[in-house]
mmCIF file of C-alpha atoms in Angstrom:
data_model
loop_
_atom_site.group_PDB
_atom_site.id
_atom_site.type_symbol
_atom_site.label_atom_id
_atom_site.label_comp_id
_atom_site.label_asym_id
_atom_site.label_seq_id
_atom_site.Cartn_x
_atom_site.Cartn_y
_atom_site.Cartn_z
ATOM 1 C CA MET J 70 7.092 -2.460 13.271
ATOM 2 C CA LYS J 71 7.407 -5.059 16.029
ATOM 3 C CA ARG J 72 6.938 -8.827 15.918
ATOM 4 C CA PHE J 73 6.318 -10.926 19.032
ATOM 5 C CA GLU J 74 4.088 -13.648 20.482
ATOM 6 C CA ILE J 75 1.083 -13.328 22.777
ATOM 7 C CA SER J 76 -0.007 -16.314 24.852
ATOM 8 C CA THR J 77 -3.679 -17.335 24.620
ATOM 9 C CA GLU J 78 -5.797 -20.352 25.548
ATOM 10 C CA ILE J 79 -5.478 -21.737 22.007
ATOM 11 C CA GLY J 80 -1.692 -21.284 21.902
ATOM 12 C CA SER J 81 0.851 -18.521 21.377
ATOM 13 C CA LEU J 82 -0.022 -16.228 18.490
ATOM 14 C CA SER J 83 2.647 -14.439 16.457
ATOM 15 C CA VAL J 84 1.670 -10.828 15.810
ATOM 16 C CA THR J 85 3.138 -8.010 13.763
ATOM 17 C CA TYR J 86 2.300 -4.639 15.266
ATOM 18 C CA GLN J 87 2.710 -1.004 14.298
ATOM 19 C CA LYS J 88 1.066 1.244 16.889
ATOM 20 C CA GLN J 89 -1.058 4.276 16.000
ATOM 21 C CA LYS J 90 -4.324 5.718 17.270
ATOM 22 C CA LYS J 91 -6.079 4.586 14.084
ATOM 23 C CA MET J 92 -5.536 0.828 13.756
ATOM 24 C CA LEU J 93 -6.144 -1.728 11.018
ATOM 25 C CA VAL J 94 -6.482 -5.342 12.248
ATOM 26 C CA CYS J 95 -5.944 -7.996 9.548
ATOM 27 C CA LEU J 96 -7.171 -11.590 9.851
ATOM 28 C CA ASP J 97 -6.254 -14.438 7.470
ATOM 29 C CA GLY J 98 -8.363 -17.087 5.848
ATOM 30 C CA ALA J 99 -7.538 -20.794 5.827
ATOM 31 C CA GLY J 100 -4.084 -22.081 4.955
ATOM 32 C CA LEU J 101 -0.527 -21.661 6.189
ATOM 33 C CA LEU J 102 0.114 -18.150 4.844
ATOM 34 C CA PRO J 103 1.948 -15.743 7.172
ATOM 35 C CA SER J 104 -0.506 -12.941 7.861
ATOM 36 C CA TYR J 105 1.891 -9.999 7.578
ATOM 37 C CA GLU J 106 3.073 -10.992 4.111
ATOM 38 C CA ASN J 107 -0.456 -11.900 3.049
ATOM 39 C CA PHE J 108 -1.637 -8.340 3.762
ATOM 40 C CA SER J 109 1.670 -6.606 2.967
ATOM 41 C CA LEU J 110 0.420 -5.022 -0.271
ATOM 42 C CA ILE J 111 -2.224 -3.221 1.803
ATOM 43 C CA LEU J 112 0.045 -2.407 4.743
ATOM 44 C CA GLU J 113 2.795 -0.854 2.632
ATOM 45 C CA LYS J 114 0.270 1.561 1.098
ATOM 46 C CA LEU J 115 -1.094 2.807 4.429
ATOM 47 C CA PRO J 116 -0.142 6.352 5.466
ATOM 48 C CA PRO J 117 2.045 6.548 8.613
ATOM 49 C CA THR J 118 -0.974 7.807 10.579
ATOM 50 C CA ILE J 119 -2.597 4.354 10.367
ATOM 51 C CA GLY J 120 -1.138 1.525 12.433
ATOM 52 C CA TYR J 121 -1.728 -2.167 11.911
ATOM 53 C CA LEU J 122 -1.915 -5.537 13.599
ATOM 54 C CA THR J 123 -1.617 -8.891 11.853
ATOM 55 C CA ILE J 124 -2.189 -12.157 13.697
ATOM 56 C CA ASP J 125 -1.014 -15.634 12.698
ATOM 57 C CA PHE J 126 -3.492 -18.215 13.963
ATOM 58 C CA PRO J 127 -2.150 -21.409 15.579
ATOM 59 C CA ASN J 128 -0.261 -23.680 13.154
ATOM 60 C CA THR J 129 0.024 -20.952 10.490
ATOM 61 C CA GLY J 130 2.678 -18.440 9.501
ATOM 62 C CA ARG J 131 5.087 -17.745 12.351
ATOM 63 C CA SER J 132 2.851 -19.009 15.173
ATOM 64 C CA PRO J 133 3.967 -22.172 16.990
ATOM 65 C CA ILE J 134 2.387 -25.593 16.623
ATOM 66 C CA HIS J 135 -0.515 -26.102 19.034
ATOM 67 C CA ASP J 136 -3.180 -28.837 18.822
ATOM 68 C CA GLN J 137 -6.638 -27.325 18.234
ATOM 69 C CA ALA J 138 -8.587 -30.461 19.155
ATOM 70 C CA GLY J 139 -11.630 -29.448 21.171
ATOM 71 C CA LYS J 140 -11.319 -25.813 20.085
ATOM 72 C CA ASN J 141 -13.946 -23.912 18.133
ATOM 73 C CA LEU J 142 -14.601 -20.540 16.525
ATOM 74 C CA ASP J 143 -15.599 -18.943 19.840
ATOM 75 C CA ASN J 144 -12.219 -19.937 21.304
ATOM 76 C CA LEU J 145 -10.466 -18.299 18.352
ATOM 77 C CA ALA J 146 -12.559 -15.131 18.701
ATOM 78 C CA ASP J 147 -11.700 -14.962 22.408
ATOM 79 C CA ALA J 148 -7.990 -15.391 21.617
ATOM 80 C CA VAL J 149 -8.003 -12.598 19.015
ATOM 81 C CA TYR J 150 -9.883 -10.384 21.438
ATOM 82 C CA LYS J 151 -7.270 -11.061 24.120
ATOM 83 C CA VAL J 152 -4.601 -9.809 21.697
ATOM 84 C CA LEU J 153 -6.569 -6.580 21.207
ATOM 85 C CA GLU J 154 -6.873 -6.165 24.968
ATOM 86 C CA GLU J 155 -3.190 -6.843 25.653
ATOM 87 C CA LEU J 156 -2.173 -4.229 23.101
ATOM 88 C CA ALA J 157 -4.663 -1.738 24.583
ATOM 89 C CA ILE J 158 -6.412 -1.237 21.242
ATOM 90 C CA SER J 159 -9.510 0.828 21.972
ATOM 91 C CA GLU J 160 -10.996 0.922 18.462
ATOM 92 C CA TYR J 161 -10.024 -0.478 15.099
ATOM 93 C CA ILE J 162 -10.914 -1.176 11.488
ATOM 94 C CA LEU J 163 -11.171 -4.904 10.768
ATOM 95 C CA CYS J 164 -9.912 -6.389 7.483
ATOM 96 C CA ALA J 165 -10.896 -10.055 7.208
ATOM 97 C CA HIS J 166 -10.239 -12.500 4.390
ATOM 98 C CA SER J 167 -12.272 -15.605 3.559
ATOM 99 C CA LEU J 168 -12.899 -17.835 6.630
ATOM 100 C CA SER J 169 -12.097 -14.947 8.969
ATOM 101 C CA GLY J 170 -15.307 -13.278 7.812
ATOM 102 C CA ILE J 171 -17.364 -15.368 10.218
ATOM 103 C CA LEU J 172 -14.760 -14.737 12.929
ATOM 104 C CA ALA J 173 -15.169 -11.009 12.245
ATOM 105 C CA CYS J 174 -18.903 -11.252 12.890
ATOM 106 C CA LYS J 175 -18.197 -12.661 16.344
ATOM 107 C CA LEU J 176 -15.617 -9.947 17.104
ATOM 108 C CA LEU J 177 -18.087 -7.204 16.206
ATOM 109 C CA ASN J 178 -20.144 -8.199 19.256
ATOM 110 C CA LYS J 179 -17.186 -7.742 21.634
ATOM 111 C CA PRO J 180 -16.828 -4.554 23.734
ATOM 112 C CA ILE J 181 -13.835 -3.034 21.902
ATOM 113 C CA LYS J 182 -15.279 -0.839 19.168
ATOM 114 C CA CYS J 183 -14.900 -1.925 15.551
ATOM 115 C CA GLN J 184 -15.250 1.171 13.368
ATOM 116 C CA ALA J 185 -15.821 -0.743 10.127
ATOM 117 C CA LEU J 186 -15.488 -4.178 8.542
ATOM 118 C CA VAL J 187 -13.610 -4.553 5.267
ATOM 119 C CA ALA J 188 -14.379 -8.135 4.206
ATOM 120 C CA LEU J 189 -12.488 -9.791 1.349
ATOM 121 C CA GLU J 190 -14.605 -12.590 -0.086
ATOM 122 C CA PRO J 191 -15.753 -13.547 3.429
ATOM 123 C CA THR J 192 -17.050 -17.084 3.848
ATOM 124 C CA THR J 193 -20.816 -17.400 3.904
ATOM 125 C CA LYS J 194 -22.928 -20.216 5.272
ATOM 126 C CA LYS J 195 -24.224 -20.826 1.753
ATOM 127 C CA VAL J 196 -20.739 -21.594 0.439
ATOM 128 C CA ILE J 197 -19.097 -23.395 3.349
ATOM 129 C CA PHE J 198 -21.895 -25.962 3.475
ATOM 130 C CA ALA J 199 -22.596 -26.064 -0.275
ATOM 131 C CA ASP J 200 -22.679 -29.255 -2.298
ATOM 132 C CA PHE J 201 -19.846 -28.647 -4.745
ATOM 133 C CA SER J 202 -20.564 -31.850 -6.628
ATOM 134 C CA GLU J 203 -22.727 -29.487 -8.653
ATOM 135 C CA ASN J 204 -20.758 -26.285 -9.238
ATOM 136 C CA PRO J 205 -22.894 -23.426 -7.853
ATOM 137 C CA TYR J 206 -20.816 -20.949 -9.863
ATOM 138 C CA PRO J 207 -20.275 -21.717 -13.560
ATOM 139 C CA GLU J 208 -18.083 -18.598 -13.625
ATOM 140 C CA MET J 209 -15.548 -20.454 -11.449
ATOM 141 C CA GLU J 210 -14.906 -23.059 -14.120
ATOM 142 C CA GLU J 211 -11.845 -21.296 -15.586
ATOM 143 C CA GLN J 212 -10.214 -20.993 -12.155
ATOM 144 C CA MET J 213 -11.022 -24.612 -11.334
ATOM 145 C CA ARG J 214 -9.672 -25.726 -14.723
ATOM 146 C CA LEU J 215 -6.362 -23.958 -14.019
ATOM 147 C CA ILE J 216 -6.112 -25.480 -10.536
ATOM 148 C CA GLU J 217 -6.851 -28.954 -11.893
ATOM 149 C CA GLU J 218 -4.447 -28.545 -14.812
ATOM 150 C CA LEU J 219 -1.523 -27.190 -12.765
ATOM 151 C CA GLY J 220 -2.261 -28.739 -9.379
ATOM 152 C CA PRO J 221 -3.153 -26.609 -6.323
ATOM 153 C CA GLU J 222 0.452 -25.920 -5.245
ATOM 154 C CA LEU J 223 1.746 -24.794 -8.645
ATOM 155 C CA TYR J 224 -1.385 -22.706 -9.239
ATOM 156 C CA PHE J 225 -0.810 -20.937 -5.934
ATOM 157 C CA LYS J 226 2.933 -20.537 -6.588
ATOM 158 C CA ASN J 227 2.157 -18.865 -9.901
ATOM 159 C CA LEU J 228 -0.156 -16.462 -8.076
ATOM 160 C CA THR J 229 2.377 -15.509 -5.415
ATOM 161 C CA GLN J 230 5.230 -15.212 -7.936
ATOM 162 C CA SER J 231 3.213 -12.808 -10.063
ATOM 163 C CA THR J 232 2.145 -10.821 -6.973
ATOM 164 C CA PHE J 233 5.133 -10.410 -4.655
ATOM 165 C CA ASN J 234 8.734 -9.375 -5.098
ATOM 166 C CA PRO J 235 11.193 -12.320 -5.094
ATOM 167 C CA GLU J 236 12.322 -11.750 -1.479
ATOM 168 C CA THR J 237 8.771 -11.690 -0.077
ATOM 169 C CA ASN J 238 7.726 -14.651 -2.201
ATOM 170 C CA LYS J 239 10.727 -16.636 -0.936
ATOM 171 C CA GLU J 240 9.870 -15.781 2.696
ATOM 172 C CA ILE J 241 6.236 -16.844 2.207
ATOM 173 C CA TRP J 242 7.136 -20.245 0.777
ATOM 174 C CA GLU J 243 9.892 -20.937 3.277
ATOM 175 C CA LEU J 244 7.506 -20.278 6.171
ATOM 176 C CA MET J 245 4.700 -22.334 4.664
ATOM 177 C CA GLN J 246 6.951 -25.277 3.802
ATOM 178 C CA GLU J 247 8.538 -25.235 7.252
ATOM 179 C CA LYS J 248 5.102 -25.207 8.879
ATOM 180 C CA GLY J 249 3.869 -27.932 6.570
ATOM 181 C CA LEU J 250 6.756 -30.203 7.568
ATOM 182 C CA GLU J 251 6.096 -29.553 11.266
ATOM 183 C CA LEU J 252 2.453 -30.478 10.834
ATOM 184 C CA GLU J 253 3.309 -33.652 8.904
ATOM 185 C CA ASN J 254 5.299 -34.852 11.917
ATOM 186 C CA GLN J 255 2.407 -34.491 14.365
ATOM 187 C CA ASP J 256 0.300 -37.290 15.795
ATOM 188 C CA PRO J 257 -2.569 -38.362 13.452
ATOM 189 C CA GLU J 258 -5.063 -37.053 16.022
ATOM 190 C CA PHE J 259 -3.525 -33.572 15.840
ATOM 191 C CA GLN J 260 -6.058 -30.947 14.725
ATOM 192 C CA ILE J 261 -4.730 -27.959 12.777
ATOM 193 C CA SER J 262 -7.669 -25.613 13.323
ATOM 194 C CA GLY J 263 -10.757 -25.349 15.489
ATOM 195 C CA GLU J 264 -14.101 -26.638 14.331
ATOM 196 C CA ILE J 265 -16.571 -24.462 12.409
ATOM 197 C CA THR J 266 -20.186 -25.653 12.439
ATOM 198 C CA GLU J 267 -23.533 -24.507 11.051
ATOM 199 C CA GLU J 268 -24.352 -23.261 14.554
ATOM 200 C CA ASP J 269 -21.568 -20.674 14.217
ATOM 201 C CA PHE J 270 -23.647 -18.976 11.522
ATOM 202 C CA GLU J 271 -26.857 -18.933 13.545
ATOM 203 C CA ASN J 272 -28.053 -15.829 15.380
ATOM 204 C CA LEU J 273 -25.348 -13.747 13.753
ATOM 205 C CA SER J 274 -26.154 -10.168 12.963
ATOM 206 C CA ILE J 275 -24.110 -7.101 12.145
ATOM 207 C CA GLU J 276 -25.420 -3.872 13.627
ATOM 208 C CA SER J 277 -26.419 -1.524 10.829
ATOM 209 C CA HIS J 278 -24.403 1.354 12.298
ATOM 210 C CA ILE J 279 -21.181 -0.533 11.447
ATOM 211 C CA PRO J 280 -20.083 0.160 7.855
ATOM 212 C CA VAL J 281 -19.361 -3.061 5.941
ATOM 213 C CA PHE J 282 -17.387 -3.103 2.693
ATOM 214 C CA ILE J 283 -17.373 -6.418 0.839
ATOM 215 C CA PHE J 284 -14.819 -6.975 -1.901
ATOM 216 C CA CYS J 285 -15.757 -9.869 -4.153
ATOM 217 C CA GLN J 286 -15.523 -11.217 -7.656
ATOM 218 C CA ALA J 287 -18.502 -10.149 -9.742
ATOM 219 C CA TYR J 288 -20.074 -13.609 -9.967
ATOM 220 C CA ARG J 289 -20.548 -13.703 -6.154
ATOM 221 C CA GLU J 290 -22.614 -10.505 -5.936
ATOM 222 C CA LYS J 291 -25.965 -12.250 -5.412
ATOM 223 C CA GLU J 292 -24.499 -14.506 -2.720
ATOM 224 C CA TYR J 293 -23.356 -11.546 -0.616
ATOM 225 C CA ARG J 294 -26.555 -9.560 -1.064
ATOM 226 C CA GLU J 295 -28.371 -12.515 0.509
ATOM 227 C CA SER J 296 -25.720 -13.249 3.143
ATOM 228 C CA GLU J 297 -25.222 -12.655 6.861
ATOM 229 C CA TYR J 298 -22.958 -9.702 5.995
ATOM 230 C CA TRP J 299 -25.696 -7.689 4.299
ATOM 231 C CA THR J 300 -27.205 -4.728 6.162
ATOM 232 C CA SER J 301 -28.501 -1.310 5.194
ATOM 233 C CA ASN J 302 -24.904 -0.111 5.645
ATOM 234 C CA THR J 303 -23.165 -2.698 3.433
ATOM 235 C CA LYS J 304 -21.450 -1.811 0.162
ATOM 236 C CA LEU J 305 -20.181 -4.220 -2.492
ATOM 237 C CA ILE J 306 -17.008 -3.555 -4.466
ATOM 238 C CA LEU J 307 -16.715 -5.924 -7.416
ATOM 239 C CA GLY J 308 -13.413 -6.908 -9.034
ATOM 240 C CA GLY J 309 -10.562 -9.371 -9.258
ATOM 241 C CA ASN J 310 -10.268 -12.772 -10.898
ATOM 242 C CA HIS J 311 -9.117 -14.899 -7.952
ATOM 243 C CA HIS J 312 -9.857 -15.293 -4.236
ATOM 244 C CA TYR J 313 -6.907 -13.256 -2.891
ATOM 245 C CA LEU J 314 -8.348 -9.780 -3.329
ATOM 246 C CA GLN J 315 -5.961 -8.332 -0.735
ATOM 247 C CA TRP J 316 -3.391 -8.719 -3.520
ATOM 248 C CA SER J 317 -5.198 -7.672 -6.684
ATOM 249 C CA GLU J 318 -7.423 -4.997 -5.145
ATOM 250 C CA SER J 319 -5.023 -3.555 -2.547
ATOM 251 C CA GLU J 320 -5.207 0.033 -3.836
ATOM 252 C CA LYS J 321 -9.024 0.087 -3.727
ATOM 253 C CA ILE J 322 -8.973 -1.420 -0.234
ATOM 254 C CA VAL J 323 -6.520 1.184 1.067
ATOM 255 C CA ASP J 324 -8.555 4.012 -0.480
ATOM 256 C CA ILE J 325 -11.568 2.949 1.586
ATOM 257 C CA ILE J 326 -9.504 2.498 4.780
ATOM 258 C CA LYS J 327 -8.049 6.009 4.418
ATOM 259 C CA LYS J 328 -11.550 7.496 4.279
ATOM 260 C CA LEU J 329 -12.839 5.752 7.393
#
């Protein structure tokens, strides 16, 4: 496994790379999580015949600070694609969590072949622009109650502590806290991430020859069946009781990746 940075138009991106002919590319959702650790429960279960690439977006994980003012989702897609080109990846399986779901849709239209999309609660237009003053999911109430009762940081710490070994958990929080302090010291006009707009969801389509596997909590089934990720070649795998399915459902995810 190698770790290095690749320069792009949106800043230098820290990548973790294990080369093989069959490649898994992992893309994070929102937040400061380091991508390698975030997907480590999947990566450690992969057979040695499957390589992997994780990418920290600007201002997250191990990637340097770089103002994203004026940048958008297309710029991020171009930067990720440049990483694939620089590493001479000719085809890959894409594993995308949360906000990277919409990024995945843009990457599927690029020339390098994506063999399949494994999407972990990918963000849909319905949710990102929803009015949460009225909870669209009553089933979320227990999760929201816990977050409100504990506070977002302690809720998340409890999740990571119950998921990762102490060394990995320590590394995750040290990286996130260090990045958080760096961001606090930036100019008020500093923008952490590029803009995502309703237009990013327009004219998106996934070709039906690309297998799509969506992992989601059971209460979101209807949302995904009506979403931009649904084609005649989409399968839903229901399970988990929080948003980080790359942690709770890692064995099921790896089983699918092995069969692709």
